[in-house]
PDB file of C-alpha atoms and ligand atoms in Angstrom:
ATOM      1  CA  UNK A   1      39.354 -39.558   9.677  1.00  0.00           C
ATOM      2  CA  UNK A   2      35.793 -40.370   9.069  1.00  0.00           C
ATOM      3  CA  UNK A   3      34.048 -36.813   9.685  1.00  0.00           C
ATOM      4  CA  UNK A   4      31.174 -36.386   7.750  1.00  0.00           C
ATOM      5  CA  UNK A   5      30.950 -33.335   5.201  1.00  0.00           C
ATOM      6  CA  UNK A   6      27.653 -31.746   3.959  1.00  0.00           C
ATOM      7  CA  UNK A   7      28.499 -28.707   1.694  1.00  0.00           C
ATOM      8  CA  UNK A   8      25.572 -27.073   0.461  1.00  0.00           C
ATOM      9  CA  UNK A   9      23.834 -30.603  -0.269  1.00  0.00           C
ATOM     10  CA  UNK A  10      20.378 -29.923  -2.480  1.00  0.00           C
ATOM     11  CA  UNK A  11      17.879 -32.270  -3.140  1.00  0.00           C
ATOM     12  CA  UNK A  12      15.240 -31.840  -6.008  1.00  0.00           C
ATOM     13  CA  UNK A  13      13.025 -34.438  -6.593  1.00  0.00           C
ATOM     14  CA  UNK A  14      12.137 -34.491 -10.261  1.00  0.00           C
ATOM     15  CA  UNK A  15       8.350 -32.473 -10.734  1.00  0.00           C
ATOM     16  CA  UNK A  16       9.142 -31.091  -7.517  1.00  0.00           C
ATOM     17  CA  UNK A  17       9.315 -27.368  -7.471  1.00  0.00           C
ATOM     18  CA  UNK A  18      10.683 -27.113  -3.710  1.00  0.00           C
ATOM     19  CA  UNK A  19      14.061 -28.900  -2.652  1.00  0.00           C
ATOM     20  CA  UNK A  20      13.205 -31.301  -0.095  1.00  0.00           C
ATOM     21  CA  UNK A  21      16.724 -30.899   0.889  1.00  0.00           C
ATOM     22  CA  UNK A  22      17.816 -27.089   0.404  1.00  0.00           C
ATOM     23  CA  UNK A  23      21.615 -26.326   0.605  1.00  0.00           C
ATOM     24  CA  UNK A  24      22.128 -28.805   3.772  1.00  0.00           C
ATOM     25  CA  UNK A  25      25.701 -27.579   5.442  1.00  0.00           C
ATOM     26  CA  UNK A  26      26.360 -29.962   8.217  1.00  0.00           C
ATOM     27  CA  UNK A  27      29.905 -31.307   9.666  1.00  0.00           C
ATOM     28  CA  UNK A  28      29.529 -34.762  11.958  1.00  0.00           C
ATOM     29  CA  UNK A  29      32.795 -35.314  13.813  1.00  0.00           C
ATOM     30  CA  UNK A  30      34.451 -38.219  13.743  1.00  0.00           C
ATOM     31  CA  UNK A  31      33.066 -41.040  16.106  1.00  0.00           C
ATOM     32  CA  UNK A  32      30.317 -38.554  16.342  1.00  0.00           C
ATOM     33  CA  UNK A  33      26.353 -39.900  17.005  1.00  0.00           C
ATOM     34  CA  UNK A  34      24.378 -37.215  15.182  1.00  0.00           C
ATOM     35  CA  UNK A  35      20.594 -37.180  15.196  1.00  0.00           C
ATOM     36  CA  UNK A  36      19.214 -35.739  12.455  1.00  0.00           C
ATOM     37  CA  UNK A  37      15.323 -35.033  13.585  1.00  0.00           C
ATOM     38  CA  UNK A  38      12.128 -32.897  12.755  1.00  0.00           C
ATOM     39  CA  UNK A  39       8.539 -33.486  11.580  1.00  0.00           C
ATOM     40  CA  UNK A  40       7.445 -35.842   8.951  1.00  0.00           C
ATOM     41  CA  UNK A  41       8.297 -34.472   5.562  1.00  0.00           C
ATOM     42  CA  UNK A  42      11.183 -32.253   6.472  1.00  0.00           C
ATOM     43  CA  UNK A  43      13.935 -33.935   4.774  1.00  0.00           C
ATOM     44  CA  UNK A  44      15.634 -36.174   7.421  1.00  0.00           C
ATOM     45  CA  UNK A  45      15.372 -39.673   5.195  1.00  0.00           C
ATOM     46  CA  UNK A  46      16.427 -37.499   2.175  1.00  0.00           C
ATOM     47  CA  UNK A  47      19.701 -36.281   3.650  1.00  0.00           C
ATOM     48  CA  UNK A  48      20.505 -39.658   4.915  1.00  0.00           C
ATOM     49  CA  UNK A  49      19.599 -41.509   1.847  1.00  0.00           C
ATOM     50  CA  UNK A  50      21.731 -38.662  -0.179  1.00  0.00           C
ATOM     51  CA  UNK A  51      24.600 -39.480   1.950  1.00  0.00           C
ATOM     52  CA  UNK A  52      24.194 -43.577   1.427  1.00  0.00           C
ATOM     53  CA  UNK A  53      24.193 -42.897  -2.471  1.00  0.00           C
ATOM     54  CA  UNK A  54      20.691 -44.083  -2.392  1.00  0.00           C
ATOM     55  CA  UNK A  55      19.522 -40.818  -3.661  1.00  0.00           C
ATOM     56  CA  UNK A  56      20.988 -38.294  -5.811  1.00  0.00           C
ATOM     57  CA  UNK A  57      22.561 -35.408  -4.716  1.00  0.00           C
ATOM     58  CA  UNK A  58      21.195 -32.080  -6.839  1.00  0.00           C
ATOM     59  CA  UNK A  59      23.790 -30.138  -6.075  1.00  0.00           C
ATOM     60  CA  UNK A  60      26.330 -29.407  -3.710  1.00  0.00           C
ATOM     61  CA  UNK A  61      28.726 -32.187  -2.173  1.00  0.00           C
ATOM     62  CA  UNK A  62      29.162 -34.968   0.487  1.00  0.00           C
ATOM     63  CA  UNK A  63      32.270 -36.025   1.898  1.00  0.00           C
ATOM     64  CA  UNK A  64      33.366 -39.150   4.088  1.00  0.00           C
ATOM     65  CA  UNK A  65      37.148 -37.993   5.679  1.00  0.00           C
ATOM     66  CA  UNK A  66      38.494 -36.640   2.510  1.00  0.00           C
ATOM     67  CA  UNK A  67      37.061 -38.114  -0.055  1.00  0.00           C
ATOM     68  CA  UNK A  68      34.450 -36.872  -2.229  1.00  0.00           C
ATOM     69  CA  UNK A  69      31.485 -39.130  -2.274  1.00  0.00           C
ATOM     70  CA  UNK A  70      28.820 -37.342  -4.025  1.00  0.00           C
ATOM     71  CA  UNK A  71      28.239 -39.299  -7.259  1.00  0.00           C
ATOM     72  CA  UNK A  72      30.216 -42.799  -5.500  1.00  0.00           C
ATOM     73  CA  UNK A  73      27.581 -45.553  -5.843  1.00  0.00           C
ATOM     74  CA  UNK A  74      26.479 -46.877  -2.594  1.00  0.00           C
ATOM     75  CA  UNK A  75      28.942 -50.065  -2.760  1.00  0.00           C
ATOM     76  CA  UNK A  76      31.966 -48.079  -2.687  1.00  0.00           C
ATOM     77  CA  UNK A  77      30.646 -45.603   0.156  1.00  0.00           C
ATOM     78  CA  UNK A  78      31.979 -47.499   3.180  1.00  0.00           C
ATOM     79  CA  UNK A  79      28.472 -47.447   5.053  1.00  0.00           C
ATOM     80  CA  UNK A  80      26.148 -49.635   6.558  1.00  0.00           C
ATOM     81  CA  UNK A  81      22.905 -48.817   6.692  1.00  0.00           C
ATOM     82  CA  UNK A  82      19.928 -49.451   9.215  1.00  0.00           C
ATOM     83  CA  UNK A  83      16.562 -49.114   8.477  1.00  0.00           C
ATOM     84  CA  UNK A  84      13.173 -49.593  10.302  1.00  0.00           C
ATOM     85  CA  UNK A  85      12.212 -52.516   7.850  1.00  0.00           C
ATOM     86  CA  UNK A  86      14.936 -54.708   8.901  1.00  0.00           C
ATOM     87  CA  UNK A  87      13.965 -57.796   7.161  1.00  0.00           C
ATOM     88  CA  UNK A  88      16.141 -60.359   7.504  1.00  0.00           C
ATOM     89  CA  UNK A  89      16.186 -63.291   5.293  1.00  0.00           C
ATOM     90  CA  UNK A  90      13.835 -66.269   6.716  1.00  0.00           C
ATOM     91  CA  UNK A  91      15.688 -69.167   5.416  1.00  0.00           C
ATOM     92  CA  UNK A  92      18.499 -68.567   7.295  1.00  0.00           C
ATOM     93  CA  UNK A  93      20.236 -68.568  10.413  1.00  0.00           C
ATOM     94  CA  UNK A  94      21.208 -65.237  13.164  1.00  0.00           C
ATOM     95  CA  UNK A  95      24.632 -66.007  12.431  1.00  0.00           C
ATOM     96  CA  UNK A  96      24.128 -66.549   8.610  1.00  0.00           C
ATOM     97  CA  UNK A  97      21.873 -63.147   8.087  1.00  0.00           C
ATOM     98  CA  UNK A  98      24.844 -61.525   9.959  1.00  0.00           C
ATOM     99  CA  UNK A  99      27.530 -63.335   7.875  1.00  0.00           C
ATOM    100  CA  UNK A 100      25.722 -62.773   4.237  1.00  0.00           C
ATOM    101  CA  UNK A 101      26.915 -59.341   3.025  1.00  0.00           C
ATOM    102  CA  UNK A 102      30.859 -60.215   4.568  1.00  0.00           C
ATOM    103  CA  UNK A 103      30.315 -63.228   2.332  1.00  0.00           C
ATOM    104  CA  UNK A 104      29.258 -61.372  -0.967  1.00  0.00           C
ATOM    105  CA  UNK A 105      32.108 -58.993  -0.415  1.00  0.00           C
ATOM    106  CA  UNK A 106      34.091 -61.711  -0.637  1.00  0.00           C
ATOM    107  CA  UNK A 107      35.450 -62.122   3.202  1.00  0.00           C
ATOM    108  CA  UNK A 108      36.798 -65.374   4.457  1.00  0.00           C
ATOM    109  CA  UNK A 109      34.969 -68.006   6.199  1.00  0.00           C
ATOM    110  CA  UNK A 110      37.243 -67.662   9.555  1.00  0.00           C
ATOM    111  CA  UNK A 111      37.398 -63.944   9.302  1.00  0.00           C
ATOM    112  CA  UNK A 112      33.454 -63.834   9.186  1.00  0.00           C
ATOM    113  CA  UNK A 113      33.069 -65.990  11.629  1.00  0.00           C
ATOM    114  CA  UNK A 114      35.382 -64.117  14.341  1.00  0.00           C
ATOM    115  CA  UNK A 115      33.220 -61.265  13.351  1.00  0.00           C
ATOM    116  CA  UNK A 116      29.913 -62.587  13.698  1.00  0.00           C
ATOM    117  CA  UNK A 117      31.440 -63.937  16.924  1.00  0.00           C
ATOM    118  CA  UNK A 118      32.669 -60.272  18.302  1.00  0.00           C
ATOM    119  CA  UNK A 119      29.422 -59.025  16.839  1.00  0.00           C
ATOM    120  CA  UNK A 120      26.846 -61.452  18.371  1.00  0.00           C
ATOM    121  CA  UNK A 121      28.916 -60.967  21.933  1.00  0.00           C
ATOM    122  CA  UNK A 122      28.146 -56.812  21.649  1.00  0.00           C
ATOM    123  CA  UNK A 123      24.668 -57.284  21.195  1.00  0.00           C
ATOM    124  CA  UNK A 124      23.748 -60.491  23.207  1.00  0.00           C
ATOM    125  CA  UNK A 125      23.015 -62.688  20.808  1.00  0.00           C
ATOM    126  CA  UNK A 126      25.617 -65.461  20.881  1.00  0.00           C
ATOM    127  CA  UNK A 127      22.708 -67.855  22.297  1.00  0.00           C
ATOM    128  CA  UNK A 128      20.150 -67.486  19.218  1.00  0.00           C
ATOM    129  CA  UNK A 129      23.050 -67.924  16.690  1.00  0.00           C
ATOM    130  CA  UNK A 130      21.819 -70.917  14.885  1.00  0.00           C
ATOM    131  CA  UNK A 131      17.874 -69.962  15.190  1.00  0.00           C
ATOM    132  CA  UNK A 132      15.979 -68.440  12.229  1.00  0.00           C
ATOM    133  CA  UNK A 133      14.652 -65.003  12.381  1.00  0.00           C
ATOM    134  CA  UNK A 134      10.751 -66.411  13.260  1.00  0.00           C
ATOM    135  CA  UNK A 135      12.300 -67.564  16.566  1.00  0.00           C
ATOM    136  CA  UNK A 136      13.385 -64.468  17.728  1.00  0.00           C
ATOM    137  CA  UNK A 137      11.342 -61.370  19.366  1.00  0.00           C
ATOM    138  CA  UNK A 138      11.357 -57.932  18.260  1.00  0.00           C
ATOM    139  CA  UNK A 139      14.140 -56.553  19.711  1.00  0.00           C
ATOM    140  CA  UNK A 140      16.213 -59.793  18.801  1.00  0.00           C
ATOM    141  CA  UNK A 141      15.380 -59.250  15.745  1.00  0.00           C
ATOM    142  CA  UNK A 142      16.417 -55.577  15.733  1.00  0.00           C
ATOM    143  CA  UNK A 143      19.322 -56.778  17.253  1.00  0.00           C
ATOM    144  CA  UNK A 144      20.191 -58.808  14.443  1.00  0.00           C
ATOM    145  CA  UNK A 145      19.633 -56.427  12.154  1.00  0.00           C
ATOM    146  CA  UNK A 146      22.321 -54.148  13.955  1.00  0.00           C
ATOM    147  CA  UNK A 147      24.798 -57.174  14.110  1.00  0.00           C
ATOM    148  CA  UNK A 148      24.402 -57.037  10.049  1.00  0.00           C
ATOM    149  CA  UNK A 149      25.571 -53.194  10.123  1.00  0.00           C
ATOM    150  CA  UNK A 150      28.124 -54.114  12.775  1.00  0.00           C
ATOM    151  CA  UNK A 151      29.915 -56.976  10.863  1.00  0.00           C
ATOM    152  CA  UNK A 152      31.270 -54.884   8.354  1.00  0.00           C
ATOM    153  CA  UNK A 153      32.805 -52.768  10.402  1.00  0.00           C
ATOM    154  CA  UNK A 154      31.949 -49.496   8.137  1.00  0.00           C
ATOM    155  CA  UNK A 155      33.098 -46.164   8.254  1.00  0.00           C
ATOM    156  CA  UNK A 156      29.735 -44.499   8.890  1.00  0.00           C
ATOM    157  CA  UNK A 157      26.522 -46.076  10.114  1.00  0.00           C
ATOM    158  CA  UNK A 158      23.148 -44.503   9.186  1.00  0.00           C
ATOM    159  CA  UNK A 159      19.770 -45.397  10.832  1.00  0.00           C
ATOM    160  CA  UNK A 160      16.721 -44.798   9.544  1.00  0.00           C
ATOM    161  CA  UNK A 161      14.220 -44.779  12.309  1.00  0.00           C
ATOM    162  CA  UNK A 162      15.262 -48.068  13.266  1.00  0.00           C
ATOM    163  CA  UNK A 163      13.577 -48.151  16.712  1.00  0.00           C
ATOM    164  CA  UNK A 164       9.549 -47.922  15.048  1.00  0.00           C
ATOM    165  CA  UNK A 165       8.367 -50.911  14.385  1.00  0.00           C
ATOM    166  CA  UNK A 166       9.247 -51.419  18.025  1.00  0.00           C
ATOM    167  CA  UNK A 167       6.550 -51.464  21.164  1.00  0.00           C
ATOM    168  CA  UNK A 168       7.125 -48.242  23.332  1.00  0.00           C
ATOM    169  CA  UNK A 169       8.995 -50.304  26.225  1.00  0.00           C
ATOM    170  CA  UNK A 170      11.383 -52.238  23.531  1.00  0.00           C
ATOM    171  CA  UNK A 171      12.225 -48.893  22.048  1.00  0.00           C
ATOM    172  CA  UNK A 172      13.685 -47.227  25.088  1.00  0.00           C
ATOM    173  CA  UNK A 173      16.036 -50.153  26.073  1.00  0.00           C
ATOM    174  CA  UNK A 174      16.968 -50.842  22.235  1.00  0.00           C
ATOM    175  CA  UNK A 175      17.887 -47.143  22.182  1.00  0.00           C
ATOM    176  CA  UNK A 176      19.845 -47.052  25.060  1.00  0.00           C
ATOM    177  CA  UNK A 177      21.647 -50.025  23.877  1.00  0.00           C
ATOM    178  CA  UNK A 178      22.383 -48.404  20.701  1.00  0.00           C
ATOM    179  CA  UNK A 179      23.824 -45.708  22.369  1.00  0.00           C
ATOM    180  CA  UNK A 180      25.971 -47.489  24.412  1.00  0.00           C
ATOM    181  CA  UNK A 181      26.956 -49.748  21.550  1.00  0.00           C
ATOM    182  CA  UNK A 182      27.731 -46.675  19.415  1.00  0.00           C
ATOM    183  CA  UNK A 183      30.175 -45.027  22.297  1.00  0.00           C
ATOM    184  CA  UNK A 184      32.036 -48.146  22.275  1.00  0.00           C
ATOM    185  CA  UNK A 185      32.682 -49.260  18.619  1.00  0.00           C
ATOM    186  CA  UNK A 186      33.410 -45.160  18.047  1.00  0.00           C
ATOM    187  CA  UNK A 187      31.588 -45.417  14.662  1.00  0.00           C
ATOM    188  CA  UNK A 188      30.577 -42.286  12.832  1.00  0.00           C
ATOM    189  CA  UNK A 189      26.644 -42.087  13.233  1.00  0.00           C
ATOM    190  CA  UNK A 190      23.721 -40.630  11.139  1.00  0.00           C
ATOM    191  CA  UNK A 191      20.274 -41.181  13.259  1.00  0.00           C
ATOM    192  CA  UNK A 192      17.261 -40.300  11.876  1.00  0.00           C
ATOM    193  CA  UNK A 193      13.932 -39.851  14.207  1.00  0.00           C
ATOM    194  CA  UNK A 194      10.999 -37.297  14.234  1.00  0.00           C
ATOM    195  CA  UNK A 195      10.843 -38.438  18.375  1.00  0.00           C
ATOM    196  CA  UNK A 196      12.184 -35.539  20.122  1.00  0.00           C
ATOM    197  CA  UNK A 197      13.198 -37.827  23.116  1.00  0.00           C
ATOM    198  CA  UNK A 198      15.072 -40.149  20.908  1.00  0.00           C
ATOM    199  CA  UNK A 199      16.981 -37.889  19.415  1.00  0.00           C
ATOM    200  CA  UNK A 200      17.745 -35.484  23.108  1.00  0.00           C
ATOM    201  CA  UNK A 201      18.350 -38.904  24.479  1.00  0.00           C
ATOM    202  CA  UNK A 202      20.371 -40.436  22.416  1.00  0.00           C
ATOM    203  CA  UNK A 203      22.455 -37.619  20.041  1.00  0.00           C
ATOM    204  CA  UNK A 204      25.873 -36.025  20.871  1.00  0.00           C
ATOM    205  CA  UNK A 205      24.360 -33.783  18.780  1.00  0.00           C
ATOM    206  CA  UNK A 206      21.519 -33.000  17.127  1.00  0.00           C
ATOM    207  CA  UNK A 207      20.568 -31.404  13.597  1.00  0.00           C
ATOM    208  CA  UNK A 208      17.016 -30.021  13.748  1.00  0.00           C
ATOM    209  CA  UNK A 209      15.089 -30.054   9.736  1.00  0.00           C
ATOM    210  CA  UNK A 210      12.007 -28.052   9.113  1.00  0.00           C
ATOM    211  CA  UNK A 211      10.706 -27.916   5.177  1.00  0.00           C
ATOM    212  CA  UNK A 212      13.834 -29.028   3.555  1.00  0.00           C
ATOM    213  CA  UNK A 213      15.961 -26.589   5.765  1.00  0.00           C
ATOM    214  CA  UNK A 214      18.184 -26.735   8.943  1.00  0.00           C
ATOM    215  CA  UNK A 215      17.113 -25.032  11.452  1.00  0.00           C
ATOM    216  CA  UNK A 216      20.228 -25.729  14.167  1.00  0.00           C
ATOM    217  CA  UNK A 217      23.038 -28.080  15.663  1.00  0.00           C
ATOM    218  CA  UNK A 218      23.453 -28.251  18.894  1.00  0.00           C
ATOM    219  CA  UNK A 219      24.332 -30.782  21.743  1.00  0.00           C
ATOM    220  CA  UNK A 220      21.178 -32.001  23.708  1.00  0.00           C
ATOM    221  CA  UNK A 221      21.977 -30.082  26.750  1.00  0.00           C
ATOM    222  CA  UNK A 222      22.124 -26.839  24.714  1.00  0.00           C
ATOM    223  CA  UNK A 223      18.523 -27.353  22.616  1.00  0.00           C
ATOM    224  CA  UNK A 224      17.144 -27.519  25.765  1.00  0.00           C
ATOM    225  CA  UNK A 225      17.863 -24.343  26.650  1.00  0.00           C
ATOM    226  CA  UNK A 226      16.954 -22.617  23.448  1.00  0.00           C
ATOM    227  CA  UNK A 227      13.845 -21.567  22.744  1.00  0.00           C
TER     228      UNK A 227
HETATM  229  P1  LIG B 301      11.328 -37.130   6.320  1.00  0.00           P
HETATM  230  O1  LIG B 301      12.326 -38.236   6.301  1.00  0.00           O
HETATM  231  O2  LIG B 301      11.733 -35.996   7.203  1.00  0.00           O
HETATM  232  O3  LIG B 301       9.939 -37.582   6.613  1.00  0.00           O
HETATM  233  P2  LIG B 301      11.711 -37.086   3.448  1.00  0.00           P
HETATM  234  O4  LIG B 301      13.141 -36.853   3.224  1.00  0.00           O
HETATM  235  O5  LIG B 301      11.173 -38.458   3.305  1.00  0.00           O
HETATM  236  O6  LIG B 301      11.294 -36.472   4.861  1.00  0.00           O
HETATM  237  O7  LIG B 301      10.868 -36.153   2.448  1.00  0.00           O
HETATM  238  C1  LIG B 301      11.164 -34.785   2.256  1.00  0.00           C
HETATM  239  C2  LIG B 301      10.251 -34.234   1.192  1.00  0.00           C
HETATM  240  O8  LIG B 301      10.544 -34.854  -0.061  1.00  0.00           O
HETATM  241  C3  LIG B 301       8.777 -34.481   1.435  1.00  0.00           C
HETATM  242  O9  LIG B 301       8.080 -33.348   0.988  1.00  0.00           O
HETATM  243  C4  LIG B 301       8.478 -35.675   0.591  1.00  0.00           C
HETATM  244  O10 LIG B 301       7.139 -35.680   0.184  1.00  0.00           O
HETATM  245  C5  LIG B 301       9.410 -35.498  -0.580  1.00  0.00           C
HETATM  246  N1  LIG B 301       9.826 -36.773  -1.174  1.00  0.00           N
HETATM  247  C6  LIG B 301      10.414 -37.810  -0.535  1.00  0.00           C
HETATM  248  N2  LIG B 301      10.698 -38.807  -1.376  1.00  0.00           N
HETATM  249  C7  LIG B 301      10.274 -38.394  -2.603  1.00  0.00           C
HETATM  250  C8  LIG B 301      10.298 -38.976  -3.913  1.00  0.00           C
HETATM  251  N3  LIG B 301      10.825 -40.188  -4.120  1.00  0.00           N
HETATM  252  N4  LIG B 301       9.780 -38.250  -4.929  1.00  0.00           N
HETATM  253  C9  LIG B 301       9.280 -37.024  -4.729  1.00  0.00           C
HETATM  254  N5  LIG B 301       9.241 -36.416  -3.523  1.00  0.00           N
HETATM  255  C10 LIG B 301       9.730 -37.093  -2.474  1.00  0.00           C
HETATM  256  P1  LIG B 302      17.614 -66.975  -2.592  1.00  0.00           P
HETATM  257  O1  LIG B 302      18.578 -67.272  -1.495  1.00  0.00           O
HETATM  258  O2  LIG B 302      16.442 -67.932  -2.644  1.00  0.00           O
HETATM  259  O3  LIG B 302      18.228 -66.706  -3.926  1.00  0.00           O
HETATM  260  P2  LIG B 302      17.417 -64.315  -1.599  1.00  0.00           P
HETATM  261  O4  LIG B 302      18.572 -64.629  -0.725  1.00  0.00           O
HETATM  262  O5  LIG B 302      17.582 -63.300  -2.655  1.00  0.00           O
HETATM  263  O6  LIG B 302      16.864 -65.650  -2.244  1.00  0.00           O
HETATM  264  O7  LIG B 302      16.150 -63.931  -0.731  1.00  0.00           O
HETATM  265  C1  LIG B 302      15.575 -64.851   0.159  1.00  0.00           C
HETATM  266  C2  LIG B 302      14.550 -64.182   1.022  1.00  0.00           C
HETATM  267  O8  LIG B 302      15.116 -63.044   1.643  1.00  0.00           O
HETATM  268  C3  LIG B 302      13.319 -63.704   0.282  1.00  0.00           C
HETATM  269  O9  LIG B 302      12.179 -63.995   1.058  1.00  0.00           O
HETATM  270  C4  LIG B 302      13.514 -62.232   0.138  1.00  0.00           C
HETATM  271  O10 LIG B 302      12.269 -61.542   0.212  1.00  0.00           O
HETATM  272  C5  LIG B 302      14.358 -61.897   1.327  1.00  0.00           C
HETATM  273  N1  LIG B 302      15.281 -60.801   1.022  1.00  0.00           N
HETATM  274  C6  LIG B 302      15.813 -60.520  -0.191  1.00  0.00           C
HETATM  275  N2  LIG B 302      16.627 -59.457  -0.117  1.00  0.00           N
HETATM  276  C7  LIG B 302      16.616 -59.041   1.177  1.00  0.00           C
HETATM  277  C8  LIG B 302      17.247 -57.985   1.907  1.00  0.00           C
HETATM  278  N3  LIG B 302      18.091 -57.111   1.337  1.00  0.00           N
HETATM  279  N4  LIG B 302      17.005 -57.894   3.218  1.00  0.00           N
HETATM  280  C9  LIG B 302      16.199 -58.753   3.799  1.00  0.00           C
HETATM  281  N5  LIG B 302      15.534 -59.758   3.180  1.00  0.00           N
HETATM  282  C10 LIG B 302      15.742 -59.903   1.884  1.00  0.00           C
END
């Protein structure tokens, strides 16, 4: 059970006098791809960051399954994150930036290997394996940067506007192919995007943010025909 539990989540940034999260109640179902989205400044990176243990929660809770994450430092969260500055490191190989983080956390050399082997199948990258990051394009790089996330096999992904560094054609195939990749590895998904057409396009269902507050949560189909 890897549902996702916001219970009135507050974020108050110190000398701020405004949350720029207020009291954030939000479920996200297990396997779920939720799209949190809204204007710049509305909270979106906040909520996800809060949830990563990259930012403090005020007050209020967070819960992955059952367990009761709030003040959990981001190491012992069970996430992987991915954000739009997806630097990998230069000096080494696709297969290497993929393996790094299994190898800090202390996974076996076979083990991360079959992973980075599953991984680099998923997202098409088994031929660029043993070329460094300047070799690649964009969107291999991107892809690279998703085979990081994917490797360790997390309990949650979040995305930070991972698509924007990307040129407007790369961006709609790399989405779909998140997407896809998403529905078939049936990990629990926090998306943040301020594009409207991202998030209708790619959410089961999305949370719409305006100053700090939600507004709704709703599938696609159903936004659509609100007002
Ligand atoms: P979004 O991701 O929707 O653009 P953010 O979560 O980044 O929104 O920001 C929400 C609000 O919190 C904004 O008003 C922003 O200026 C403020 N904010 C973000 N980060 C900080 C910070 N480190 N210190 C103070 N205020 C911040
Ligand atoms: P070294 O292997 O020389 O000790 P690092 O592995 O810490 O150095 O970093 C090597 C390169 O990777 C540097 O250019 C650094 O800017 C970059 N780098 C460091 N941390 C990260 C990170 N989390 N993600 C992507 N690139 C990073």
């Amino acid at each position: 059970m890897t549902a996702v539990t916001y219970e009135k989540a507050q974020r108050l940034y110190p000398g701020s006098t405004t949350p720029a999260v207020d009291a954030l109640d939000l479920e996200i179902r297990d396997g779920e791809f939720m799209v949190l989205v809204g204007p710049s400044g509305c909270g979106k990176s906040t909520s996800l960051r809060m949830l990563a243990g990259l930012e403090e929660v005020t007050s209020g809770s967070i819960r992955i399954g059952d367990r009761d994450v709030t003040h959990l430092p981001p190491k012992d969260r069970d996430i992987a994150m991915v954000f739009q500055n997806y630097a990998l490191y230069p000096h080494m190989t696709v297969a290497e930036n993929m393996a790094f983080a299994l190898k800090m956390a202390g996974v076996g050399k076979e083990e991360r290997a079959a992973r980075v082997k599953e991984a680099a199948a998923l997202l098409d990258l088994d031929a660029y394996l043993d070329r460094k990051p300047k070799a690649l394009s964009g969107g291999q790089r991107q892809r690279v940067a998703m085979g990081r996330a994917i490797v360790r096999q997390p309990q949650v992904f979040c995305m930070d506007e991972p698509l924007s560094n990307l040129d407007a054609k790369l961006r709609v195939s790399t989405r779909t192919q998140i997407a896809a990749l998403q529905q078939r590895l049936g990990i629990t998904t926090v998306y943040v995007t301020h594009d409207q057409v991202e998030a209708m396009t790619m959410g089961d269902r999305v949370a719409v943010l305006k100053d700090g507050v939600l507004q709704q949560v709703d599938t696609p189909l159903a936004l659509y025909d609100k007002p």
